Protein backbone atom coordinates (compact mmCIF):
# COMPACT_ATOMS: atom_id res chain seq x y z
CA UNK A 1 8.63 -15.12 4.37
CA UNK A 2 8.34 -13.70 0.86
CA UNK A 3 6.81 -17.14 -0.65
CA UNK A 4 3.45 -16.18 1.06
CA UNK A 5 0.96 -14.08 -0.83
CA UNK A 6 0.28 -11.43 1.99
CA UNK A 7 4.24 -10.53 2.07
CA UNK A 8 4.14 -9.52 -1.72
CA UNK A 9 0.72 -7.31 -1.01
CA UNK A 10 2.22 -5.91 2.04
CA UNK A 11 4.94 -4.81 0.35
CA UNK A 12 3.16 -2.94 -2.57
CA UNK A 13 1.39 -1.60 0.50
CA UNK A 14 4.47 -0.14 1.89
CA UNK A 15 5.67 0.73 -2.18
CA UNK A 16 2.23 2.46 -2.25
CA UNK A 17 2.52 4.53 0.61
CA UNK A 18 5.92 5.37 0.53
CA UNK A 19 5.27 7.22 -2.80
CA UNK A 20 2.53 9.39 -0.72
CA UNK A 21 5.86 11.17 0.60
CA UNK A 22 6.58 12.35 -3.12
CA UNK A 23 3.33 12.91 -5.12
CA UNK A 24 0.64 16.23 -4.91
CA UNK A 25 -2.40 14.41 -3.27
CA UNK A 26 -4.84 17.11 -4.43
CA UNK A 27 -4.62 20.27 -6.53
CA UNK A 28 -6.24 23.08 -5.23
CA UNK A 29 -7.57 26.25 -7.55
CA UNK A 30 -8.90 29.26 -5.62
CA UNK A 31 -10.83 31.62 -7.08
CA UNK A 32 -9.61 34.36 -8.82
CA UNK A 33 -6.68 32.47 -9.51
CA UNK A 34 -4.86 32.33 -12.90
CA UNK A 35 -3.74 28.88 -13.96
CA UNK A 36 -0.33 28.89 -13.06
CA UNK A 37 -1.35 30.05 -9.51
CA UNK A 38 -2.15 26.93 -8.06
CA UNK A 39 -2.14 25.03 -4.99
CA UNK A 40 -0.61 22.09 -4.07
CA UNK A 41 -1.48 19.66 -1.47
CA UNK A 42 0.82 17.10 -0.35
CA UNK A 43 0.93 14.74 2.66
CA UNK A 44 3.49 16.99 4.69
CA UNK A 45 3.10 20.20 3.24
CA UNK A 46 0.66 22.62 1.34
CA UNK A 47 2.14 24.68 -0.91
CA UNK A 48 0.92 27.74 -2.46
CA UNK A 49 2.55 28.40 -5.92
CA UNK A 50 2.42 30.96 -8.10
CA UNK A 51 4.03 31.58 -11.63
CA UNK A 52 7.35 32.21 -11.91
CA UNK A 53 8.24 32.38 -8.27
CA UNK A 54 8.94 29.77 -5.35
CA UNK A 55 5.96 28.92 -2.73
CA UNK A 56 4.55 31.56 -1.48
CA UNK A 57 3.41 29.85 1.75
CA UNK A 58 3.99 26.83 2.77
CA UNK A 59 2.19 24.87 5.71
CA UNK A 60 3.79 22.35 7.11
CA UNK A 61 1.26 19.46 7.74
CA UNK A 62 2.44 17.28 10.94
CA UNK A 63 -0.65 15.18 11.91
CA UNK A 64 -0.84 14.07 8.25
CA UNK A 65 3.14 13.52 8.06
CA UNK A 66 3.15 11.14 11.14
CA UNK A 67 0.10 9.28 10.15
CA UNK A 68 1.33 8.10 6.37
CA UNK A 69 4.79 7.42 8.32
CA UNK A 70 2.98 5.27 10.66
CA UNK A 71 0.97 3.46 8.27
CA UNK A 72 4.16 2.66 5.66
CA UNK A 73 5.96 1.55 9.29
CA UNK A 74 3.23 -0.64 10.32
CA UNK A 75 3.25 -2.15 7.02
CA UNK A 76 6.73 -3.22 7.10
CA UNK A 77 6.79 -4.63 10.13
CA UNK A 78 3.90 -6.75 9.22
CA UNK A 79 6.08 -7.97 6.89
CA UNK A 80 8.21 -9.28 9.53
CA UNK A 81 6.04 -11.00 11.82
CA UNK A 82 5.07 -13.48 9.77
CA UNK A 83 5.44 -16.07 12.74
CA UNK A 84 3.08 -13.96 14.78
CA UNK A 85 -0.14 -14.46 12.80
CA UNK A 86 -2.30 -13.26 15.28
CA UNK A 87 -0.41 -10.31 15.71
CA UNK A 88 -0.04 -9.01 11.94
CA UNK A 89 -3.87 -9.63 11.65
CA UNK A 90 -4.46 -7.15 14.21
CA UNK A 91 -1.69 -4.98 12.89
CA UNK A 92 -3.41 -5.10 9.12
CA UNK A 93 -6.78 -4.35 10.88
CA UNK A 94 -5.55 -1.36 12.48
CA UNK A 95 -3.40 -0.33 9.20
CA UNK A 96 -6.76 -0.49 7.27
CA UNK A 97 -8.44 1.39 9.57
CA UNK A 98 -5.38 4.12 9.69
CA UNK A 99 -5.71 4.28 6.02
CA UNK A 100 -9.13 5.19 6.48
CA UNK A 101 -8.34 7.98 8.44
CA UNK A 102 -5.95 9.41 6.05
CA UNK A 103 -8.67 9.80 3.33
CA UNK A 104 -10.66 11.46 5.55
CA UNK A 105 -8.42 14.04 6.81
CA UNK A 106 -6.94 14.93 3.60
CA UNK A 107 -10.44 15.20 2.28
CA UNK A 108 -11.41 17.36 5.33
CA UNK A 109 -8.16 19.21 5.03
CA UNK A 110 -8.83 19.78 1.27
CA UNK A 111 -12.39 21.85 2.02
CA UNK A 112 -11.53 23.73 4.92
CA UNK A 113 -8.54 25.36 2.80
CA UNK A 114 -10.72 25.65 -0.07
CA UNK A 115 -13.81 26.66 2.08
CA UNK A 116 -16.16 29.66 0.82
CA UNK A 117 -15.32 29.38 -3.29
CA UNK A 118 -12.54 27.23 -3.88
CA UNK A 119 -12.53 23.84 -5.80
CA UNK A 120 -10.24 20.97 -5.62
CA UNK A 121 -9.11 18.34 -7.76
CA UNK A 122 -7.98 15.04 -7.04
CA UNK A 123 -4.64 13.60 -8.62
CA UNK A 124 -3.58 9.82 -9.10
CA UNK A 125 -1.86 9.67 -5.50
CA UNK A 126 -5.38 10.19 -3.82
CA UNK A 127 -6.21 6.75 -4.74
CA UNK A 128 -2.95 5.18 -3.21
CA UNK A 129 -4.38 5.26 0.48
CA UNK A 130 -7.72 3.50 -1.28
CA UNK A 131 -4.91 0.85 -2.85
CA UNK A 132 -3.27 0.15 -0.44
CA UNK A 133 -6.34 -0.72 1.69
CA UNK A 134 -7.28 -3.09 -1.22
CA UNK A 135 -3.84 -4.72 -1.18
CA UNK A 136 -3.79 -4.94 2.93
CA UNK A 137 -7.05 -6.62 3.29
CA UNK A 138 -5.52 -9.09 0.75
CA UNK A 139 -2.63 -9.65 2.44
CA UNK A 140 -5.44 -9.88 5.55
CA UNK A 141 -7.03 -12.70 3.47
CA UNK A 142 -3.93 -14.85 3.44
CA UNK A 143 -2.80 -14.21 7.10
CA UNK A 144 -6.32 -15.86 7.74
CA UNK A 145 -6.01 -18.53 5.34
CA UNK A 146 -2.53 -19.48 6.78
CA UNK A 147 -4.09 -19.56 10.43
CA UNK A 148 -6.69 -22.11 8.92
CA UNK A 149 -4.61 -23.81 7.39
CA UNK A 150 -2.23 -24.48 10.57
CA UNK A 151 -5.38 -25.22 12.79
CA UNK A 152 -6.00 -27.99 9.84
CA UNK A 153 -2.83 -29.34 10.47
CA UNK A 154 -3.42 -29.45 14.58
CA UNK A 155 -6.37 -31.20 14.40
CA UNK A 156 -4.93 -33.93 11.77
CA UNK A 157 -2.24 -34.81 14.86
């Protein structure tokens, strides 16, 4: 199990998005806002700071929540099924695609809170859904490479 290649990238992929769970995705500055009134957006909550005092409001984001919980899941059991090849393709395929779906909805998340004059700012744990697509369609390179590799071997007996 962990002496192929795709075990090692699906576990950064579940490293990667486990940290989602602990790191401001975007930064959010509303106008009229002083710098130490800020808001932060995180994968299960928003939370609307301001200086000196805790949250103000805080929105608790479900769909998002469930979706990163499902992608870090799917990872790991990937992980598992390495004698099912066929079966942690399709489960990378659908992770990747997952993945893409998180961008999006944090992006579209990000403007409709920020709407008429807001801006946004994107931190270093924006880029983890974008890494861990990288590292699961490597880990989808060597599931494929392992089912070639085994359909070598069939037609050699």
């Amino acid at each position: 199990m962990i002496q192929r290649i795709q075990t090692v990238f699906l576990l950064l992929t579940v490293i990667v998005t486990g940290l989602l769970f602990y790191m401001p995705v975007i930064t959010l500055n509303m106008p009229g806002a002083t710098p130490e009134q800020t808001d932060i957006f995180q994968f299960y909550t928003t939370k609307y700071i301001q200086a000196g005092t805790p949250p103000v409001f805080i929105e608790f984001n479900w769909f998002s929540m469930v979706l990163n919980i499902l992608i870090t899941g799917l990872a790991f059991l990937s992980i598992f099924l390495y004698k099912k090849r066929f079966l942690q393709l399709r489960l990378c395929l659908v992770n990747i695609i997952l993945m893409l779906g998180i961008i999006i909805l944090v992006s579209v998340q990000a403007y409709n809170i920020t709407k008429p004059d807001g801006e946004w700012h994107l931190n270093l744990a924006f880029a983890f859904p974008i890494i861990g697509i990288i590292l699961t369609w490597l880990a989808l390179r060597g599931i494929v490479k392992d089912i070639a590799l085994l359909k070598s071997y069939d037609r050699i007996r």
